[in-house]
PDB file of C-alpha atoms in Angstrom:
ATOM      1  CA  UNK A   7     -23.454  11.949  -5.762  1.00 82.00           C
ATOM      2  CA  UNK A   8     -22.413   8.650  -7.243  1.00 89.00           C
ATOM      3  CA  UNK A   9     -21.287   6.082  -4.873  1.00 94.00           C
ATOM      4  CA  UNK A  10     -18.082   4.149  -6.365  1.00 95.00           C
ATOM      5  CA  UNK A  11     -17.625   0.574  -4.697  1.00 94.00           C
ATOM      6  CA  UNK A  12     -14.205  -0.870  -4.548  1.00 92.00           C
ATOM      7  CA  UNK A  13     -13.442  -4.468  -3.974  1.00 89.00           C
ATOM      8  CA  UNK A  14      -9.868  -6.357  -3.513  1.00 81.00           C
ATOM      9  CA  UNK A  15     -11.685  -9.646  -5.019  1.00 80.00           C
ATOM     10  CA  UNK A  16     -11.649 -10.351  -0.723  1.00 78.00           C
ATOM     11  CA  UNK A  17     -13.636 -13.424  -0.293  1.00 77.00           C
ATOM     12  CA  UNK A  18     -14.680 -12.463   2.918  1.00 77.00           C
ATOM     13  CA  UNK A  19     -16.337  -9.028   1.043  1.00 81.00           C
ATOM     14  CA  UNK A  20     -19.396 -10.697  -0.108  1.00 84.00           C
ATOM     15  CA  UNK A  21     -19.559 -13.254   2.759  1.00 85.00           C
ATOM     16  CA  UNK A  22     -19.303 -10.171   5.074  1.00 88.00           C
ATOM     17  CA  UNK A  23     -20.926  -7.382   2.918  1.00 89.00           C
ATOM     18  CA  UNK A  24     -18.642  -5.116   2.823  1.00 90.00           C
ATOM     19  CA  UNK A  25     -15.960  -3.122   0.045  1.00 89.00           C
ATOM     20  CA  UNK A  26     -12.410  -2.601   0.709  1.00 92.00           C
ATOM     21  CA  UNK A  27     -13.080   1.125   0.036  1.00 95.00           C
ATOM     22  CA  UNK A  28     -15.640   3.420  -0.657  1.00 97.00           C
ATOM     23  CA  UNK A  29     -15.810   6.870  -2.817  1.00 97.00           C
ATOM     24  CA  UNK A  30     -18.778   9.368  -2.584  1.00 96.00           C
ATOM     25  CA  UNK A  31     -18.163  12.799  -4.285  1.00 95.00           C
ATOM     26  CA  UNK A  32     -14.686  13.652  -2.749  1.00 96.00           C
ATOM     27  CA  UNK A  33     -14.447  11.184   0.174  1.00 97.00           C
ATOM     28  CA  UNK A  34     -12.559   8.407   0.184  1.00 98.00           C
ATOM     29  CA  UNK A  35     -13.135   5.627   3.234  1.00 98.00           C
ATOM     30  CA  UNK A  36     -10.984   2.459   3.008  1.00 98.00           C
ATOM     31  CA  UNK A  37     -12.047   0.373   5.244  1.00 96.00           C
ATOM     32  CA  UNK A  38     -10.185  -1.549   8.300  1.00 96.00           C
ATOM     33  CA  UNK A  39      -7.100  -3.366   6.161  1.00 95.00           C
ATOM     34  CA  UNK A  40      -5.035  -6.141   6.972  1.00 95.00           C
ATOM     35  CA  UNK A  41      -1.652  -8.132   5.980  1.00 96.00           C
ATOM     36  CA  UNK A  42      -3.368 -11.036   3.972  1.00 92.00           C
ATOM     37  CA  UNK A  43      -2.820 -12.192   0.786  1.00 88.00           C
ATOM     38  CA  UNK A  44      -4.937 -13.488  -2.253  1.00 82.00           C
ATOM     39  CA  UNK A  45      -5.514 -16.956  -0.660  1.00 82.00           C
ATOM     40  CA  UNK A  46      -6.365 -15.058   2.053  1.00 84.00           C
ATOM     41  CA  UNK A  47      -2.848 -16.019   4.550  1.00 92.00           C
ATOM     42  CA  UNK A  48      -0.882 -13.540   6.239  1.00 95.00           C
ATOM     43  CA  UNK A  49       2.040 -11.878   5.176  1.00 97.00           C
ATOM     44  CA  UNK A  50       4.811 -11.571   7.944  1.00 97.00           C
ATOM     45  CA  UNK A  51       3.695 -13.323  10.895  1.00 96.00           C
ATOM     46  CA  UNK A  52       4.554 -12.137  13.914  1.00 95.00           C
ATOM     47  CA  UNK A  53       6.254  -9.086  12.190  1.00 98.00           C
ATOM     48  CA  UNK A  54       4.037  -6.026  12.964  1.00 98.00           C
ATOM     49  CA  UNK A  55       6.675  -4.161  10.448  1.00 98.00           C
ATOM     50  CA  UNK A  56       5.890  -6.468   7.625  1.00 98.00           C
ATOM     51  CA  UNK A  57       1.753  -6.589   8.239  1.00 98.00           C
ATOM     52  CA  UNK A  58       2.189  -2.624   8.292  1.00 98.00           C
ATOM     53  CA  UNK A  59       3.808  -2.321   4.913  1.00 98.00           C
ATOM     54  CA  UNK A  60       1.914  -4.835   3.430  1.00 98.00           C
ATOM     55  CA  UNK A  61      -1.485  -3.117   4.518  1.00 98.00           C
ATOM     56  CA  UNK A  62      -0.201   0.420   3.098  1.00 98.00           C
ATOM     57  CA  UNK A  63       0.462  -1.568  -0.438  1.00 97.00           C
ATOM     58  CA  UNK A  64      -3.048  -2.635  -0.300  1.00 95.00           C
ATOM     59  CA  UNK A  65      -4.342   0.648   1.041  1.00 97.00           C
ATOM     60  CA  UNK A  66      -2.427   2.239  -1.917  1.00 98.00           C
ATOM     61  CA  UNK A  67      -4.209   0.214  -4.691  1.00 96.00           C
ATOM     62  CA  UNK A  68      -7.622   0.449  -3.010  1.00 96.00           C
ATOM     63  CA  UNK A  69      -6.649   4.857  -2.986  1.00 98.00           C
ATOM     64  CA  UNK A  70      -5.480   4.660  -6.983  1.00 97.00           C
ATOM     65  CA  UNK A  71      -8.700   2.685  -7.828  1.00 96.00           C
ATOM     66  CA  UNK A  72     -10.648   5.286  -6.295  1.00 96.00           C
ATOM     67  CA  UNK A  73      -8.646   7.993  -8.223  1.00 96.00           C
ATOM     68  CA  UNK A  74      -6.705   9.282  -4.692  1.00 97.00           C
ATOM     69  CA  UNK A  75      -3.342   8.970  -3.456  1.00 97.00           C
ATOM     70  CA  UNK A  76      -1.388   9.010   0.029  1.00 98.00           C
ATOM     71  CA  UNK A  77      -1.349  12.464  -0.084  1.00 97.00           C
ATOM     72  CA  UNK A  78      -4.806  12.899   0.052  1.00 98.00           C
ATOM     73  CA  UNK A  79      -5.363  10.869   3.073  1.00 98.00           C
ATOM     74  CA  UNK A  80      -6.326  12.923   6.238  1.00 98.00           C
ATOM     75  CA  UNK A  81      -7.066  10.466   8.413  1.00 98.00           C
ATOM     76  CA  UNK A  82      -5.151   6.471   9.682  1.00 98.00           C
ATOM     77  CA  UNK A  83      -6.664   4.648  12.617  1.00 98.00           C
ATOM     78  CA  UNK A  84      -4.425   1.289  13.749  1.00 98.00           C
ATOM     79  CA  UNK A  85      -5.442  -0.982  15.734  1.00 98.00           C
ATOM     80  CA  UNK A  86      -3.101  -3.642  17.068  1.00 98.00           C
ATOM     81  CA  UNK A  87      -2.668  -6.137  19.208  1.00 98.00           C
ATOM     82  CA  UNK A  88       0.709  -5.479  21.037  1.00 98.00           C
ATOM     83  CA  UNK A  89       1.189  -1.723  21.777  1.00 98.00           C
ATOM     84  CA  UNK A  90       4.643  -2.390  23.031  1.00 98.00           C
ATOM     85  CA  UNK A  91       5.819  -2.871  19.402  1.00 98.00           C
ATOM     86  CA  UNK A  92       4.226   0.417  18.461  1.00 98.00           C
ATOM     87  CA  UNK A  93       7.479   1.380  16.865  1.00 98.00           C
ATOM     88  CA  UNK A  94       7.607  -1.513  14.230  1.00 98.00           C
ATOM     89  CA  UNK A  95       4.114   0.246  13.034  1.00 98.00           C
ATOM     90  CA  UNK A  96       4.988   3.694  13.356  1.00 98.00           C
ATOM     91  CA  UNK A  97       8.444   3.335  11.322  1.00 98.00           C
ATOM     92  CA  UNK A  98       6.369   2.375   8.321  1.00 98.00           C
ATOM     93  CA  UNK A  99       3.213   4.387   9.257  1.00 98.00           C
ATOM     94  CA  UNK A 100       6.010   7.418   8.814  1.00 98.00           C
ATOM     95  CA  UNK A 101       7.923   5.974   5.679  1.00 98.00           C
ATOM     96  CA  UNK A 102       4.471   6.116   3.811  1.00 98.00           C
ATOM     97  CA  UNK A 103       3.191   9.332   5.401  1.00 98.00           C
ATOM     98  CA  UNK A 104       6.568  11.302   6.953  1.00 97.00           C
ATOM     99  CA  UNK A 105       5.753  14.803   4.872  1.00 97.00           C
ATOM    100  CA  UNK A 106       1.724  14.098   4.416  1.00 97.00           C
ATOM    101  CA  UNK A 107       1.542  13.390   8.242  1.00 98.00           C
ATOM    102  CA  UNK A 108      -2.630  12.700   8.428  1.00 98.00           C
ATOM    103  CA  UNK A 109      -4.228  13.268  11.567  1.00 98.00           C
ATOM    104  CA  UNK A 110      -3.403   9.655  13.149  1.00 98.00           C
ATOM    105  CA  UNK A 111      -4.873   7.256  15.708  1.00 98.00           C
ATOM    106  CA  UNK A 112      -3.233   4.004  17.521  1.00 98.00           C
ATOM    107  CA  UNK A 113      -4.988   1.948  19.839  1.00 98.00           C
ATOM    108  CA  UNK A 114      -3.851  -1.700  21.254  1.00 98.00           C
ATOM    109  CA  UNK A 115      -7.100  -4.127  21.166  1.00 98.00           C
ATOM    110  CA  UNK A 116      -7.743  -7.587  21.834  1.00 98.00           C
ATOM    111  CA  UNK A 117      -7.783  -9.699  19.119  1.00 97.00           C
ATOM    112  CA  UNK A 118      -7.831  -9.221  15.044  1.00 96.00           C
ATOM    113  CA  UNK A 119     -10.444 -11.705  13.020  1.00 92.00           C
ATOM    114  CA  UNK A 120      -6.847 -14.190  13.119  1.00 93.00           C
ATOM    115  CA  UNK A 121      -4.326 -14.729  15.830  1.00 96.00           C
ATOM    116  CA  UNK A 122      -1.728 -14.387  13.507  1.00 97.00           C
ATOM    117  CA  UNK A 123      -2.606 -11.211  12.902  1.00 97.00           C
ATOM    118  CA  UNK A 124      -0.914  -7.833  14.564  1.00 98.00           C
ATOM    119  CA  UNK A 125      -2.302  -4.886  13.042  1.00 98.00           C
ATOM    120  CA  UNK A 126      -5.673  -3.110  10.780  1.00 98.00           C
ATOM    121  CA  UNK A 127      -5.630  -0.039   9.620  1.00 98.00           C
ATOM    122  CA  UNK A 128      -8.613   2.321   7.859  1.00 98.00           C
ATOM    123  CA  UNK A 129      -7.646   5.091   6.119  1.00 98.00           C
ATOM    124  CA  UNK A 130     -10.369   7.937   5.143  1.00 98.00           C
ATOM    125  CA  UNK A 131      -8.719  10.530   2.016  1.00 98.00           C
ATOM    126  CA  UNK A 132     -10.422  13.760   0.406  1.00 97.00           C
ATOM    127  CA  UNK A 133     -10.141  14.594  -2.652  1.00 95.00           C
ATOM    128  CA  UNK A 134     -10.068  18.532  -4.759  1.00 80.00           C
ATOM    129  CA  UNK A 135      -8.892  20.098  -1.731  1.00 62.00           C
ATOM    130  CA  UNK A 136      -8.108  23.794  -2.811  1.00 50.00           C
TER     131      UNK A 136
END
């Protein structure tokens, strides 16, 4: 099966060797996202509710380029850094995914690559699903 690389344009990517998402056959695997922007800062500080949204926008874009959509994701693992605002995530974990509902996965963890931020997601879709 071809092997479809996708890339935000990330300068970490090549540094790192990685793709934002990846598409063999009918598998779709984006891989652990986070609130930054272009230059690379983060979007909403300290607002686990902002970084969520603004990883799900990304997530979206990195699904379309790979020919999927939210509804053909099965599976979100978050990872965050305060557990105790795991309400703030879920909110817009369920505005994205409220009649989809993937199998999910939250779990708190030290630290993210920057202090500032609060939450990663992955997301793994499949695609022609009878």
């Amino acid at each position: 099966m071809p092997r479809q690389n996708i890339s935000s344009g990330s300068p970490w990517e090549p540094v790192v060797g990685y793709s934002r998402a990846v598409r063999i056959g009918s598998i779709v695997r984006v891989a652990g996202t986070t609130a930054t922007d272009e230059a690379g800062q983060v979007i909403g500080p300290g607002d686990p509710y902002v970084q969520t949204r603004a990883i799900f926008e990304k997530v979206g874009r990195a699904l379309a380029e790979a020919g999927a959509s939210f509804s053909d994701v099965i599976a979100t693992r978050m990872f965050v850094t305060d557990i105790s605002r795991w309400e703030e995530i879920a909110r817009a974990h369920n505005e994205v995914f409220h009649d989809i509902r993937p199998a999910a996965t939250m779990v708190q963890v030290q630290a993210l690559i920057s202090p500032e931020l609060m939450v990663e997601i992955e997301v793994e879709a499949v695609l022609d699903r009878e």
